[in-house]
mmCIF file with all atom_site columns, C-alpha atoms in Angstrom:
data_model
loop_
_atom_site.group_PDB
_atom_site.id
_atom_site.type_symbol
_atom_site.label_atom_id
_atom_site.label_alt_id
_atom_site.label_comp_id
_atom_site.label_asym_id
_atom_site.label_entity_id
_atom_site.label_seq_id
_atom_site.pdbx_PDB_ins_code
_atom_site.Cartn_x
_atom_site.Cartn_y
_atom_site.Cartn_z
_atom_site.occupancy
_atom_site.B_iso_or_equiv
_atom_site.pdbx_formal_charge
_atom_site.auth_seq_id
_atom_site.auth_comp_id
_atom_site.auth_asym_id
_atom_site.auth_atom_id
_atom_site.pdbx_PDB_model_num
ATOM 1   C CA . GLN A 1 1   ? 3.150   16.937  -11.114 1.00 0.00 ? 28  GLN A CA 1
ATOM 2   C CA . VAL A 1 2   ? 2.282   14.380  -8.462  1.00 0.00 ? 29  VAL A CA 1
ATOM 3   C CA . GLN A 1 3   ? 3.395   10.806  -9.025  1.00 0.00 ? 30  GLN A CA 1
ATOM 4   C CA . LEU A 1 4   ? 3.007   7.694   -6.912  1.00 0.00 ? 31  LEU A CA 1
ATOM 5   C CA . VAL A 1 5   ? 4.940   4.773   -8.337  1.00 0.00 ? 32  VAL A CA 1
ATOM 6   C CA . GLU A 1 6   ? 4.466   1.318   -6.874  1.00 0.00 ? 33  GLU A CA 1
ATOM 7   C CA . SER A 1 7   ? 6.920   -1.540  -7.185  1.00 0.00 ? 34  SER A CA 1
ATOM 8   C CA . GLY A 1 8   ? 7.589   -4.936  -5.656  1.00 0.00 ? 35  GLY A CA 1
ATOM 9   C CA . GLY A 1 9   ? 4.607   -6.929  -6.824  1.00 0.00 ? 36  GLY A CA 1
ATOM 10  C CA . GLY A 1 10  ? 4.890   -10.337 -8.389  1.00 0.00 ? 37  GLY A CA 1
ATOM 11  C CA . LEU A 1 11  ? 4.144   -14.025 -8.048  1.00 0.00 ? 38  LEU A CA 1
ATOM 12  C CA . VAL A 1 12  ? 4.754   -15.672 -4.692  1.00 0.00 ? 39  VAL A CA 1
ATOM 13  C CA . GLN A 1 13  ? 3.825   -19.017 -3.189  1.00 0.00 ? 40  GLN A CA 1
ATOM 14  C CA . PRO A 1 14  ? 1.405   -19.243 -0.262  1.00 0.00 ? 41  PRO A CA 1
ATOM 15  C CA . GLY A 1 15  ? 3.265   -18.549 2.967   1.00 0.00 ? 42  GLY A CA 1
ATOM 16  C CA . GLY A 1 16  ? 5.787   -16.365 1.190   1.00 0.00 ? 43  GLY A CA 1
ATOM 17  C CA . SER A 1 17  ? 6.620   -12.687 1.566   1.00 0.00 ? 44  SER A CA 1
ATOM 18  C CA . LEU A 1 18  ? 6.763   -9.591  -0.588  1.00 0.00 ? 45  LEU A CA 1
ATOM 19  C CA . ARG A 1 19  ? 7.596   -5.975  0.116   1.00 0.00 ? 46  ARG A CA 1
ATOM 20  C CA . LEU A 1 20  ? 5.783   -3.311  -1.840  1.00 0.00 ? 47  LEU A CA 1
ATOM 21  C CA . SER A 1 21  ? 7.224   0.162   -2.218  1.00 0.00 ? 48  SER A CA 1
ATOM 22  C CA . CYS A 1 22  ? 5.581   3.395   -3.290  1.00 0.00 ? 49  CYS A CA 1
ATOM 23  C CA . ALA A 1 23  ? 7.797   6.310   -4.237  1.00 0.00 ? 50  ALA A CA 1
ATOM 24  C CA . ALA A 1 24  ? 6.086   9.679   -4.161  1.00 0.00 ? 51  ALA A CA 1
ATOM 25  C CA . SER A 1 25  ? 7.069   12.877  -5.912  1.00 0.00 ? 52  SER A CA 1
ATOM 26  C CA . GLY A 1 26  ? 5.460   16.273  -6.285  1.00 0.00 ? 53  GLY A CA 1
ATOM 27  C CA . ILE A 1 27  ? 4.036   16.376  -2.759  1.00 0.00 ? 54  ILE A CA 1
ATOM 28  C CA . ILE A 1 28  ? 5.258   17.337  0.689   1.00 0.00 ? 55  ILE A CA 1
ATOM 29  C CA . PHE A 1 29  ? 5.389   13.689  1.616   1.00 0.00 ? 56  PHE A CA 1
ATOM 30  C CA . SER A 1 30  ? 5.756   14.076  5.366   1.00 0.00 ? 57  SER A CA 1
ATOM 31  C CA . VAL A 1 31  ? 2.357   15.715  5.854   1.00 0.00 ? 58  VAL A CA 1
ATOM 32  C CA . TYR A 1 32  ? 0.410   13.147  3.867   1.00 0.00 ? 59  TYR A CA 1
ATOM 33  C CA . THR A 1 33  ? -1.410  10.133  5.189   1.00 0.00 ? 60  THR A CA 1
ATOM 34  C CA . MET A 1 34  ? -0.204  7.250   3.045   1.00 0.00 ? 61  MET A CA 1
ATOM 35  C CA . GLY A 1 35  ? -1.874  3.952   2.469   1.00 0.00 ? 62  GLY A CA 1
ATOM 36  C CA . TRP A 1 36  ? -2.389  0.843   0.428   1.00 0.00 ? 63  TRP A CA 1
ATOM 37  C CA . TYR A 1 37  ? -5.629  -0.361  -1.089  1.00 0.00 ? 64  TYR A CA 1
ATOM 38  C CA . ARG A 1 38  ? -6.177  -3.539  -3.040  1.00 0.00 ? 65  ARG A CA 1
ATOM 39  C CA . GLN A 1 39  ? -8.707  -4.754  -5.550  1.00 0.00 ? 66  GLN A CA 1
ATOM 40  C CA . ALA A 1 40  ? -9.206  -8.372  -6.527  1.00 0.00 ? 67  ALA A CA 1
ATOM 41  C CA . PRO A 1 41  ? -11.103 -9.327  -9.695  1.00 0.00 ? 68  PRO A CA 1
ATOM 42  C CA . GLY A 1 42  ? -14.827 -8.908  -9.144  1.00 0.00 ? 69  GLY A CA 1
ATOM 43  C CA . ASN A 1 43  ? -14.330 -7.242  -5.774  1.00 0.00 ? 70  ASN A CA 1
ATOM 44  C CA . GLN A 1 44  ? -14.510 -3.687  -4.556  1.00 0.00 ? 71  GLN A CA 1
ATOM 45  C CA . ARG A 1 45  ? -11.352 -1.828  -3.685  1.00 0.00 ? 72  ARG A CA 1
ATOM 46  C CA . GLU A 1 46  ? -10.557 -2.200  0.018   1.00 0.00 ? 73  GLU A CA 1
ATOM 47  C CA . LEU A 1 47  ? -8.222  -0.405  2.370   1.00 0.00 ? 74  LEU A CA 1
ATOM 48  C CA . VAL A 1 48  ? -5.377  -2.665  3.450   1.00 0.00 ? 75  VAL A CA 1
ATOM 49  C CA . ALA A 1 49  ? -3.217  -0.421  5.593   1.00 0.00 ? 76  ALA A CA 1
ATOM 50  C CA . VAL A 1 50  ? -2.733  3.234   6.371   1.00 0.00 ? 77  VAL A CA 1
ATOM 51  C CA . ILE A 1 51  ? -0.033  5.264   8.086   1.00 0.00 ? 78  ILE A CA 1
ATOM 52  C CA . THR A 1 52  ? -0.522  8.842   9.154   1.00 0.00 ? 79  THR A CA 1
ATOM 53  C CA . SER A 1 53  ? 1.980   11.680  9.255   1.00 0.00 ? 80  SER A CA 1
ATOM 54  C CA . SER A 1 54  ? 2.357   11.002  12.982  1.00 0.00 ? 81  SER A CA 1
ATOM 55  C CA . ILE A 1 55  ? 3.077   7.314   12.272  1.00 0.00 ? 82  ILE A CA 1
ATOM 56  C CA . GLY A 1 56  ? -0.262  6.036   13.453  1.00 0.00 ? 83  GLY A CA 1
ATOM 57  C CA . THR A 1 57  ? -1.238  2.859   11.636  1.00 0.00 ? 84  THR A CA 1
ATOM 58  C CA . ASP A 1 58  ? -4.346  0.863   10.964  1.00 0.00 ? 85  ASP A CA 1
ATOM 59  C CA . TYR A 1 59  ? -4.960  -2.383  9.100   1.00 0.00 ? 86  TYR A CA 1
ATOM 60  C CA . LEU A 1 60  ? -7.653  -4.413  7.445   1.00 0.00 ? 87  LEU A CA 1
ATOM 61  C CA . ALA A 1 61  ? -8.616  -7.101  9.964   1.00 0.00 ? 88  ALA A CA 1
ATOM 62  C CA . SER A 1 62  ? -7.647  -9.955  7.668   1.00 0.00 ? 89  SER A CA 1
ATOM 63  C CA . VAL A 1 63  ? -4.043  -8.733  7.306   1.00 0.00 ? 90  VAL A CA 1
ATOM 64  C CA . LYS A 1 64  ? -3.328  -7.741  10.916  1.00 0.00 ? 91  LYS A CA 1
ATOM 65  C CA . GLY A 1 65  ? -0.274  -9.560  12.206  1.00 0.00 ? 92  GLY A CA 1
ATOM 66  C CA . ARG A 1 66  ? 0.867   -10.424 8.668   1.00 0.00 ? 93  ARG A CA 1
ATOM 67  C CA . PHE A 1 67  ? 1.310   -7.041  6.966   1.00 0.00 ? 94  PHE A CA 1
ATOM 68  C CA . THR A 1 68  ? 3.277   -4.048  8.193   1.00 0.00 ? 95  THR A CA 1
ATOM 69  C CA . ILE A 1 69  ? 3.108   -0.555  6.742   1.00 0.00 ? 96  ILE A CA 1
ATOM 70  C CA . SER A 1 70  ? 5.989   1.866   7.227   1.00 0.00 ? 97  SER A CA 1
ATOM 71  C CA . ARG A 1 71  ? 7.263   5.096   5.744   1.00 0.00 ? 98  ARG A CA 1
ATOM 72  C CA . ASP A 1 72  ? 10.598  6.774   5.143   1.00 0.00 ? 99  ASP A CA 1
ATOM 73  C CA . ASN A 1 73  ? 10.048  10.504  4.888   1.00 0.00 ? 100 ASN A CA 1
ATOM 74  C CA . ALA A 1 74  ? 13.650  11.063  3.824   1.00 0.00 ? 101 ALA A CA 1
ATOM 75  C CA . LYS A 1 75  ? 13.047  8.864   0.773   1.00 0.00 ? 102 LYS A CA 1
ATOM 76  C CA . ASN A 1 76  ? 9.415   9.930   0.154   1.00 0.00 ? 103 ASN A CA 1
ATOM 77  C CA . THR A 1 77  ? 8.523   6.251   0.194   1.00 0.00 ? 104 THR A CA 1
ATOM 78  C CA . VAL A 1 78  ? 5.912   4.101   1.889   1.00 0.00 ? 105 VAL A CA 1
ATOM 79  C CA . TYR A 1 79  ? 6.313   0.354   2.221   1.00 0.00 ? 106 TYR A CA 1
ATOM 80  C CA . LEU A 1 80  ? 4.045   -2.604  2.774   1.00 0.00 ? 107 LEU A CA 1
ATOM 81  C CA . GLN A 1 81  ? 5.761   -5.690  4.115   1.00 0.00 ? 108 GLN A CA 1
ATOM 82  C CA . MET A 1 82  ? 3.537   -8.684  3.461   1.00 0.00 ? 109 MET A CA 1
ATOM 83  C CA . ASN A 1 83  ? 4.293   -11.976 5.203   1.00 0.00 ? 110 ASN A CA 1
ATOM 84  C CA . SER A 1 84  ? 2.464   -15.286 5.367   1.00 0.00 ? 111 SER A CA 1
ATOM 85  C CA . LEU A 1 85  ? 0.728   -14.480 2.118   1.00 0.00 ? 112 LEU A CA 1
ATOM 86  C CA . LYS A 1 86  ? -2.466  -16.310 1.244   1.00 0.00 ? 113 LYS A CA 1
ATOM 87  C CA . PRO A 1 87  ? -4.162  -16.868 -2.115  1.00 0.00 ? 114 PRO A CA 1
ATOM 88  C CA . GLU A 1 88  ? -6.902  -14.471 -1.017  1.00 0.00 ? 115 GLU A CA 1
ATOM 89  C CA . ASP A 1 89  ? -4.301  -11.696 -0.866  1.00 0.00 ? 116 ASP A CA 1
ATOM 90  C CA . THR A 1 90  ? -4.086  -11.846 -4.652  1.00 0.00 ? 117 THR A CA 1
ATOM 91  C CA . ALA A 1 91  ? -5.023  -8.419  -6.002  1.00 0.00 ? 118 ALA A CA 1
ATOM 92  C CA . VAL A 1 92  ? -3.766  -5.256  -7.575  1.00 0.00 ? 119 VAL A CA 1
ATOM 93  C CA . TYR A 1 93  ? -2.321  -3.131  -4.783  1.00 0.00 ? 120 TYR A CA 1
ATOM 94  C CA . TYR A 1 94  ? -2.619  0.630   -5.064  1.00 0.00 ? 121 TYR A CA 1
ATOM 95  C CA . CYS A 1 95  ? -0.723  3.284   -3.182  1.00 0.00 ? 122 CYS A CA 1
ATOM 96  C CA . TYR A 1 96  ? -2.558  6.419   -2.152  1.00 0.00 ? 123 TYR A CA 1
ATOM 97  C CA . ALA A 1 97  ? -1.716  9.732   -0.538  1.00 0.00 ? 124 ALA A CA 1
ATOM 98  C CA . LYS A 1 98  ? -4.145  11.999  1.232   1.00 0.00 ? 125 LYS A CA 1
ATOM 99  C CA . PHE A 1 99  ? -3.878  15.445  2.727   1.00 0.00 ? 126 PHE A CA 1
ATOM 100 C CA . ARG A 1 100 ? -6.108  18.139  1.308   1.00 0.00 ? 127 ARG A CA 1
ATOM 101 C CA . GLU A 1 101 ? -6.065  16.270  -1.985  1.00 0.00 ? 128 GLU A CA 1
ATOM 102 C CA . GLU A 1 102 ? -5.984  12.582  -2.736  1.00 0.00 ? 129 GLU A CA 1
ATOM 103 C CA . TYR A 1 103 ? -3.642  10.872  -5.184  1.00 0.00 ? 130 TYR A CA 1
ATOM 104 C CA . TRP A 1 104 ? -3.360  7.316   -6.455  1.00 0.00 ? 131 TRP A CA 1
ATOM 105 C CA . GLY A 1 105 ? -0.729  5.169   -8.038  1.00 0.00 ? 132 GLY A CA 1
ATOM 106 C CA . LYS A 1 106 ? -1.386  2.888   -10.994 1.00 0.00 ? 133 LYS A CA 1
ATOM 107 C CA . GLY A 1 107 ? -1.081  -0.297  -8.979  1.00 0.00 ? 134 GLY A CA 1
ATOM 108 C CA . THR A 1 108 ? 1.115   -3.347  -8.791  1.00 0.00 ? 135 THR A CA 1
ATOM 109 C CA . LEU A 1 109 ? -0.143  -6.908  -9.142  1.00 0.00 ? 136 LEU A CA 1
ATOM 110 C CA . VAL A 1 110 ? 0.402   -9.406  -6.351  1.00 0.00 ? 137 VAL A CA 1
ATOM 111 C CA . THR A 1 111 ? -0.383  -13.019 -7.156  1.00 0.00 ? 138 THR A CA 1
ATOM 112 C CA . VAL A 1 112 ? -0.246  -15.656 -4.436  1.00 0.00 ? 139 VAL A CA 1
ATOM 113 C CA . SER A 1 113 ? -0.369  -19.091 -5.975  1.00 0.00 ? 140 SER A CA 1
ATOM 114 C CA . SER A 1 114 ? 1.390   -22.417 -5.918  1.00 0.00 ? 141 SER A CA 1
#
């Protein structure tokens, strides 16, 4: 059974930082492209960051220079380091894994507010 379990969300003030983690099980983690999407209330889900099996990365334009995606294949975990957070980063953040199939986590809420 495949599971993607996110953690690390919460309430943070503007300008603050959070690190999201996504622990995967039930897949051969190292071959999967891993990524983070987010969905704010009333908005469509958007791709925030992605990291391939060969450690290529790509980012949503509005988070470039502030967010960093990384992976630890030994721990079957992908991370999203989020710095200089803005209120518009408030959303539910979802982890996903893609190879031949696609899997999603249940999401973790990030709220950026003073």
